[in-house]
XYZ file of C-alpha atoms in Angstrom:
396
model
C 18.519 10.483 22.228
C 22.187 9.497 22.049
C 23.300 11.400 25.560
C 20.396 9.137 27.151
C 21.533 5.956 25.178
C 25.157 6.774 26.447
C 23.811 7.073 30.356
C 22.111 4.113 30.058
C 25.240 2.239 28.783
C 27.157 3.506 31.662
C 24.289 2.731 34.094
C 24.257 -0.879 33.001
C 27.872 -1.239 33.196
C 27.934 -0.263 36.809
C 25.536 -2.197 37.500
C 27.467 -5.338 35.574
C 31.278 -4.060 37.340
C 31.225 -7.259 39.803
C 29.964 -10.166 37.180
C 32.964 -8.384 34.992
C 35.869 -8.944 36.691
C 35.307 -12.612 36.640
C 34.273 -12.495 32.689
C 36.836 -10.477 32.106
C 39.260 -12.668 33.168
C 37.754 -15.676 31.115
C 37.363 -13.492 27.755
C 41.910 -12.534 28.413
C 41.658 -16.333 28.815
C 40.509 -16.843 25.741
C 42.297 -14.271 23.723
C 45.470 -15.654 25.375
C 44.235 -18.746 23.211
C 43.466 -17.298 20.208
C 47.096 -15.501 20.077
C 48.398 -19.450 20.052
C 46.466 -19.980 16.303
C 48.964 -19.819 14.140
C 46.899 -21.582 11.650
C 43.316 -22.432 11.175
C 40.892 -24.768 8.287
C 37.812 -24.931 9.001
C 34.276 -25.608 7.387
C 31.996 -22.123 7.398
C 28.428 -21.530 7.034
C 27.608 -17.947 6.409
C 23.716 -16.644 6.794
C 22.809 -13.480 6.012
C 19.366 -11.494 6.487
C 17.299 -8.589 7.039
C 17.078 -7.403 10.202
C 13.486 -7.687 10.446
C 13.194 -10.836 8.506
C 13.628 -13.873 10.765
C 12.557 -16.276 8.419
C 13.981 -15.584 4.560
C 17.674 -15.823 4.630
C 20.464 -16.310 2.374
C 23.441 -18.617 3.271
C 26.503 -20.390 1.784
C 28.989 -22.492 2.899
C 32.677 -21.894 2.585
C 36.276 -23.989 3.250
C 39.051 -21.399 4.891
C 42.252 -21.882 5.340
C 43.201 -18.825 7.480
C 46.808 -17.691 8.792
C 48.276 -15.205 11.571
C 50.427 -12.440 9.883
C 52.393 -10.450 11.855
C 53.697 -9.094 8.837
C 50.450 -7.714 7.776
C 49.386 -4.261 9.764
C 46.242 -4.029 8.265
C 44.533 -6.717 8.555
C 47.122 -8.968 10.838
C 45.938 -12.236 8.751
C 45.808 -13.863 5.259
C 44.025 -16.618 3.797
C 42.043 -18.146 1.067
C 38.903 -19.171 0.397
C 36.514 -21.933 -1.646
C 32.875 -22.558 -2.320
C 33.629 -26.184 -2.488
C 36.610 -27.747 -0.843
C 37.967 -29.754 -4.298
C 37.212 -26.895 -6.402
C 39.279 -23.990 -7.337
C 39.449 -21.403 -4.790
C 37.461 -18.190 -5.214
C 39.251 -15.361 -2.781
C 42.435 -14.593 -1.226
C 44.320 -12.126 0.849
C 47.969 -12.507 1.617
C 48.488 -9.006 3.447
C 49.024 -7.137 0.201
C 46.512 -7.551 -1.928
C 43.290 -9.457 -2.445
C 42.078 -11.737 -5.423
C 38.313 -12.183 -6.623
C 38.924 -15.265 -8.554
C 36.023 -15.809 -11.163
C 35.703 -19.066 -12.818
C 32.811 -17.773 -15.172
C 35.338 -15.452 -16.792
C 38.379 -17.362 -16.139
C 40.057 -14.379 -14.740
C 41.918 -13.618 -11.641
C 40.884 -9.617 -10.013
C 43.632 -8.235 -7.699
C 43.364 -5.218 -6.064
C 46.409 -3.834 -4.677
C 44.342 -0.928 -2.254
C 45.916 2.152 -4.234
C 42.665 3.030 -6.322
C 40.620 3.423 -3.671
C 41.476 5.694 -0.841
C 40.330 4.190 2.367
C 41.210 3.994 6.077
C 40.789 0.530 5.934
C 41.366 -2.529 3.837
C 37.639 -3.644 2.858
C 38.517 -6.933 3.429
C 36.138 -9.209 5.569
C 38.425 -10.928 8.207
C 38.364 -14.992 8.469
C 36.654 -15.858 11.648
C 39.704 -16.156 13.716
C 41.313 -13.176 13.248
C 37.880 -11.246 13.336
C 36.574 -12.803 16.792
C 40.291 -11.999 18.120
C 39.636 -8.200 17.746
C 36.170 -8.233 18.593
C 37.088 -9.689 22.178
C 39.780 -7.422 22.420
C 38.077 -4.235 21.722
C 35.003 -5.805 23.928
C 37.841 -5.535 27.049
C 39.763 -1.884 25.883
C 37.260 0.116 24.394
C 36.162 2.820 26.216
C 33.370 3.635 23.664
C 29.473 3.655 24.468
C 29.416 -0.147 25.233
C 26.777 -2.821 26.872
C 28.636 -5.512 27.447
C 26.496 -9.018 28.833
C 28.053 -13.028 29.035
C 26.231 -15.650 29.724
C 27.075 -19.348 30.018
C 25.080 -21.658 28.143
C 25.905 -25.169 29.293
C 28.648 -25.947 27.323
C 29.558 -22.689 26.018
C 29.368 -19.309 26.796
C 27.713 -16.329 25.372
C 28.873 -12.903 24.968
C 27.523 -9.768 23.395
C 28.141 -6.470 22.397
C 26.174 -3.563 21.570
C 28.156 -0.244 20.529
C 26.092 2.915 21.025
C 28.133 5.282 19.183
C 27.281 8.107 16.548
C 28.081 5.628 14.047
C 28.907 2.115 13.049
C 31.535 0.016 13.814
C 33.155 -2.620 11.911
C 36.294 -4.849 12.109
C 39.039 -4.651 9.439
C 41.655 -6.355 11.132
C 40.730 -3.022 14.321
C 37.968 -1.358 14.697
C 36.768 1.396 12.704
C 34.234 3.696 13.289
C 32.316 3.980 9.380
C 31.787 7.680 7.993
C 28.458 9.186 8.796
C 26.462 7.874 5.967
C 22.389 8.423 5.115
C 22.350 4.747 3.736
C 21.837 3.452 7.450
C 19.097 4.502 10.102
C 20.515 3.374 13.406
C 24.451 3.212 14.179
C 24.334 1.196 16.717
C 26.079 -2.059 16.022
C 25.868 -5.634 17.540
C 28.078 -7.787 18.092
C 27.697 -11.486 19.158
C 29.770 -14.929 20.242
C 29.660 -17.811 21.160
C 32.705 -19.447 22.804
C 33.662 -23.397 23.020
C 33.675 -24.187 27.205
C 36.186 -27.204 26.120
C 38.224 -25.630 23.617
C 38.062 -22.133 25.021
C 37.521 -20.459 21.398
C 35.131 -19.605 19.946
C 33.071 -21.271 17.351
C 30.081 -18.895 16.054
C 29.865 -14.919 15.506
C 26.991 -12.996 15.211
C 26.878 -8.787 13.510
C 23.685 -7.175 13.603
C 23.707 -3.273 11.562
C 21.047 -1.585 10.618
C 20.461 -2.715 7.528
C 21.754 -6.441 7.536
C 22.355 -9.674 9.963
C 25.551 -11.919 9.169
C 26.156 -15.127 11.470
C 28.991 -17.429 10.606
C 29.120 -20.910 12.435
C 32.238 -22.943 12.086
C 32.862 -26.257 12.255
C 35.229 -29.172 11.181
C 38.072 -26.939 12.434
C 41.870 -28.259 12.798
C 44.735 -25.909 14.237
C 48.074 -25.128 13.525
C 48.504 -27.799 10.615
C 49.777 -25.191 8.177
C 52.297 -22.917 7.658
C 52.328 -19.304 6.374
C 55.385 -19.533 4.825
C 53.825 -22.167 2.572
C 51.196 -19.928 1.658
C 52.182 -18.512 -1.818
C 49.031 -17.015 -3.531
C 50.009 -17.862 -7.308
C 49.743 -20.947 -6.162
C 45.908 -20.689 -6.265
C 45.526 -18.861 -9.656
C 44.649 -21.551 -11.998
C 46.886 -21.815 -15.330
C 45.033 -19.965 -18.040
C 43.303 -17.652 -16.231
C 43.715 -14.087 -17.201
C 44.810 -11.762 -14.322
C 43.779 -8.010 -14.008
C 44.119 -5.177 -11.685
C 40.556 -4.044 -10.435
C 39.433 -1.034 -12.317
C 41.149 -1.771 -15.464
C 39.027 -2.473 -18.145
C 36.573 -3.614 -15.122
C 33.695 -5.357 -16.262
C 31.624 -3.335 -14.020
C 30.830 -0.413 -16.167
C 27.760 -1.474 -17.768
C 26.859 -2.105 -20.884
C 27.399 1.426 -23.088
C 24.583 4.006 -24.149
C 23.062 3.580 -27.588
C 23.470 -0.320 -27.311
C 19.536 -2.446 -27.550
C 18.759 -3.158 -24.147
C 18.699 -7.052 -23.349
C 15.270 -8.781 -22.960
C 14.025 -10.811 -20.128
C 11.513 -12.372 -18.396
C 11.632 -12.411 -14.708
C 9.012 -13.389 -11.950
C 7.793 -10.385 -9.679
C 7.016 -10.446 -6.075
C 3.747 -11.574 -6.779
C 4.252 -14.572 -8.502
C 4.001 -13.018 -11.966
C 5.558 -13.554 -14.967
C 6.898 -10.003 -16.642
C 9.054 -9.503 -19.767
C 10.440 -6.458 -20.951
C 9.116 -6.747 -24.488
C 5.519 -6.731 -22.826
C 5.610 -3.216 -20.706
C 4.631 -0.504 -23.526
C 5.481 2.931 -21.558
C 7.811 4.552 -24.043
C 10.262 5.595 -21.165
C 11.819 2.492 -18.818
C 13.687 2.804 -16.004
C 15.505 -0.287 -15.059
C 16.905 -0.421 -11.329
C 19.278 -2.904 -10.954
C 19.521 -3.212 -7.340
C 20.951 -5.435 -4.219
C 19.333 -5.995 -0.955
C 21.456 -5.328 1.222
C 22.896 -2.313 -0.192
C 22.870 0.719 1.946
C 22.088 3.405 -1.758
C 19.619 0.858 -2.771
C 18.132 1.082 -0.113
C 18.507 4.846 0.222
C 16.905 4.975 -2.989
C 13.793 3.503 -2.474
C 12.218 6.433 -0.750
C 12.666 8.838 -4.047
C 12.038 5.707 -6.549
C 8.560 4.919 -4.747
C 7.362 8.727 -5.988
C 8.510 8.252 -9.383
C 5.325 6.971 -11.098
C 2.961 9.119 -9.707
C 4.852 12.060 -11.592
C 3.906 10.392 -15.096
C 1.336 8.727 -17.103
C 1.770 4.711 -17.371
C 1.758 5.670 -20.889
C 5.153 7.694 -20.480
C 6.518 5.716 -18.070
C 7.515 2.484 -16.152
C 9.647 1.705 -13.348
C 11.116 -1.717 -13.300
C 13.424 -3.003 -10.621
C 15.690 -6.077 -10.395
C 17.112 -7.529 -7.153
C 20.407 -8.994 -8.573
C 22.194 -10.312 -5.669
C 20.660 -13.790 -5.425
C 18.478 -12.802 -2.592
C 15.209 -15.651 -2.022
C 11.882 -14.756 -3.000
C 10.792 -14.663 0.496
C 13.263 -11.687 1.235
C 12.360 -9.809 -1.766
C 8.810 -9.770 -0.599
C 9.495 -8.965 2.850
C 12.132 -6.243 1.948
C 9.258 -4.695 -0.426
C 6.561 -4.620 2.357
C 9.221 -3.485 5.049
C 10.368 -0.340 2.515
C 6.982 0.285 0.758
C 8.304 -0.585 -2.421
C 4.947 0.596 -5.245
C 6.999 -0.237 -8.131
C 7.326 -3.489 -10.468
C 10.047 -5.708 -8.119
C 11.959 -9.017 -9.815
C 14.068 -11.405 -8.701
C 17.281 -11.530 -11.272
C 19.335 -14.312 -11.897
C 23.029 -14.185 -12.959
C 22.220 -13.847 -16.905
C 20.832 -10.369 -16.414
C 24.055 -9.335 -14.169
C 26.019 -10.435 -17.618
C 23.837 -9.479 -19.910
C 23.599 -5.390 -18.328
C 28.240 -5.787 -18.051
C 27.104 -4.864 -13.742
C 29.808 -7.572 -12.123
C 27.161 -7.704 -9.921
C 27.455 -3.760 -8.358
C 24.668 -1.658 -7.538
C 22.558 0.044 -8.022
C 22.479 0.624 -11.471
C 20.129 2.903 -13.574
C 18.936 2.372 -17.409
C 16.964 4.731 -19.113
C 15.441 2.478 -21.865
C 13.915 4.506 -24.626
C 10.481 3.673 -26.771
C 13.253 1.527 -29.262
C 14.228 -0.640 -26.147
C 17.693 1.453 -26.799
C 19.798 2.157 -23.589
C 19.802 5.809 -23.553
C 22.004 6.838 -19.772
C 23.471 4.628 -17.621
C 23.908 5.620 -13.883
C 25.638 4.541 -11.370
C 25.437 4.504 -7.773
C 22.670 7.010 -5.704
C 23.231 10.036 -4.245
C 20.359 11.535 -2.183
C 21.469 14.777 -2.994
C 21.672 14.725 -6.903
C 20.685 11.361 -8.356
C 17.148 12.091 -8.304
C 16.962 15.498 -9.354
C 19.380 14.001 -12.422
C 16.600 10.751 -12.791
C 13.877 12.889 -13.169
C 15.650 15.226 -15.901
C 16.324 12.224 -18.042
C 13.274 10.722 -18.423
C 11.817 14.427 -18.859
C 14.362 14.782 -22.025
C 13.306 10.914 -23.018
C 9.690 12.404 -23.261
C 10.198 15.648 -25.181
């Protein structure tokens, strides 16, 4: 399937070799201008959905002020981020280190990038610096690529689709991802749209296999700032605590033996359902995220689970934690044949279960309501095998 995909590619880029030469020379064009931002503020709006959900969708909007770094190798930028442009600021990168600044806890997360050992900096790129090597990789790569422009009255359109044996994101480069089960398809899109007057572009587009991001940006003034004004203590506010990530993280859950929170949560139905009203002695509580390559990975195993015990024994209860619409929950559970009770969370239940919002998360809840084993993450190789063995012991 992939050799065929590849002749294809190559097929439609001989057929495209005239129209290129001319859009090549517009997209060096704009590069050329996107190597003169120094500096960049602009207003963001962020939407994110399921690939086969055109209608439920999550979005946000977002102030950036972003900076070229030449100092930075990684990443080649820095800049800072807030969910309201007179509030405190809730992220920064400065080329060292990024900070998760979280006003509920008053605490300030840096992670240096020595705990976790990764080709990359997992740092999403602010839009300037990410379109920059998106272009430029569109014009050097010599991967699997179909390449198409278009002009659109006053802008033009360009998009990418990479047909190689896995994904590609941008981290500052491009990286090809590890081979991973979480994701069905590799191939990755890749989508902009560039200002005719301004010659930069204004909107971005990323299409994977398992979720859609656009960001649109508007409101945007250039070269007004200077790096060497950009000092990130300067956006800690005073009394905030500040932590490395991973010590004493938050994210470990609350500990085994402890008396599981209650709740009451709506399903997908429309339904009101409380834990203290589901009398299976055994619960397993799935705190999940759509849009989550394990969660979704998971799905597949979790959907047999209740057919191996007696309602009596045992229920299956999971909770969508990552502030996803109704809409999307229901769509996600018809798309994945989700057979299980489904929730929609709300922050409390991310607190009250210690998660900082990870996933997934698995609670075996015993006939006390007591937290019995915590897991975290899913492997498709062990996880299950280890899920079923616990609530087996739970029943003995």
């Amino acid at each position: 399937m992939l050799l065929v995909m590849k002749i294809f590619v190559l097929l439609c880029v001989l057929c495209l070799i005239p129209g290129r030469i001319h859009a090549d020379e517009y997209l060096r064009k704009v590069l050329d201008e996107l190597a003169t931002v120094e500096s960049a503020s602009y207003r963001e709006a962020v939407i994110s959905l399921l690939p086969y959900d055109t209608l439920s969708k999550k979005s946000c909007i977002r102030y950036v002020q972003e900076y070229r770094n030449p100092k930075d190798t990684a990443i080649g930028a820095s800049f800072v981020t807030w969910s309201d442009c007179d509030s405190v600021a809730d992220f920064l990168y400065d080329g060292e280190m990024k900070a998760h600044i979280e006003q509920d806890a008053k605490e300030v997360v840096i992670d240096d990038f020595t705990a976790r050992k990764l080709p990359f900096r997992p740092v999403s790129a602010p839009f300037f610096n990410y379109t920059e090597s998106i272009l430029d990789y569109f014009l050097t790569s010599t991967d699997s690529i179909v390449r198409e422009i278009k002009d659109c009255d006053s802008s033009y359109y360009v998009k990418m689709t990479i047909c190689e044996d896995t994904q590609v994101e941008f981290f500052g480069k491009a990286f090809r991802m590890p081979e991973s089960p979480f994701y069905v398809d590799p191939v990755s899109v890749y989508e902009i749209w560039i200002n005719k007057r301004t010659c930069l572009p204004y909107q971005v587009k990323r299409t994977m296999s398992t979720q859609v991001t656009m960001s649109t940006c508007s409101d945007i003034r250039l070269n007004q700032s200077d790096i060497a004004d950009f000092t990130p203590a300067d956006y800690f506010p005073e009394g905030y605590a500040v932590r490395k990530w991973g010590d004493n993280c938050r994210q470990q859950s609350i500990p085994e033996g402890e008396k599981a929170p209650g709740w009451k949560l709506e399903n997908i139905g429309g339904e009101m359902v409380a834990l203290d009203s589901i009398k299976s002695r055994v619960i397993l509580l799935n705190l999940t995220g759509i849009g989550c390559g394990a969660c979704l990975a998971s799905v597949p195993f979790l959907r047999t689970l209740e057919d191996r015990f007696s309602p009596e024994d045992f229920k299956l209860v999971a909770i969508e934690t990552w502030g996803n619409p109704m809409a999307t929950l229901q769509g996600y559970a018809e798309h994945t044949g989700i057979n299980y009770t489904f929730l929609k969370g709300d922050k409390d239940i991310v607190d009250d279960y210690k998660t900082g919002g990870a996933a997934p998360f698995f609670f075996f809840i015993d006939e006390n309501r007591v937290v019995r084993k915590v897991l975290k993450g899913y492997s498709i190789k062990n996880t299950g095998k280890e899920i079923v063995e616990t609530i087996e012991e739970l029943l003995e």
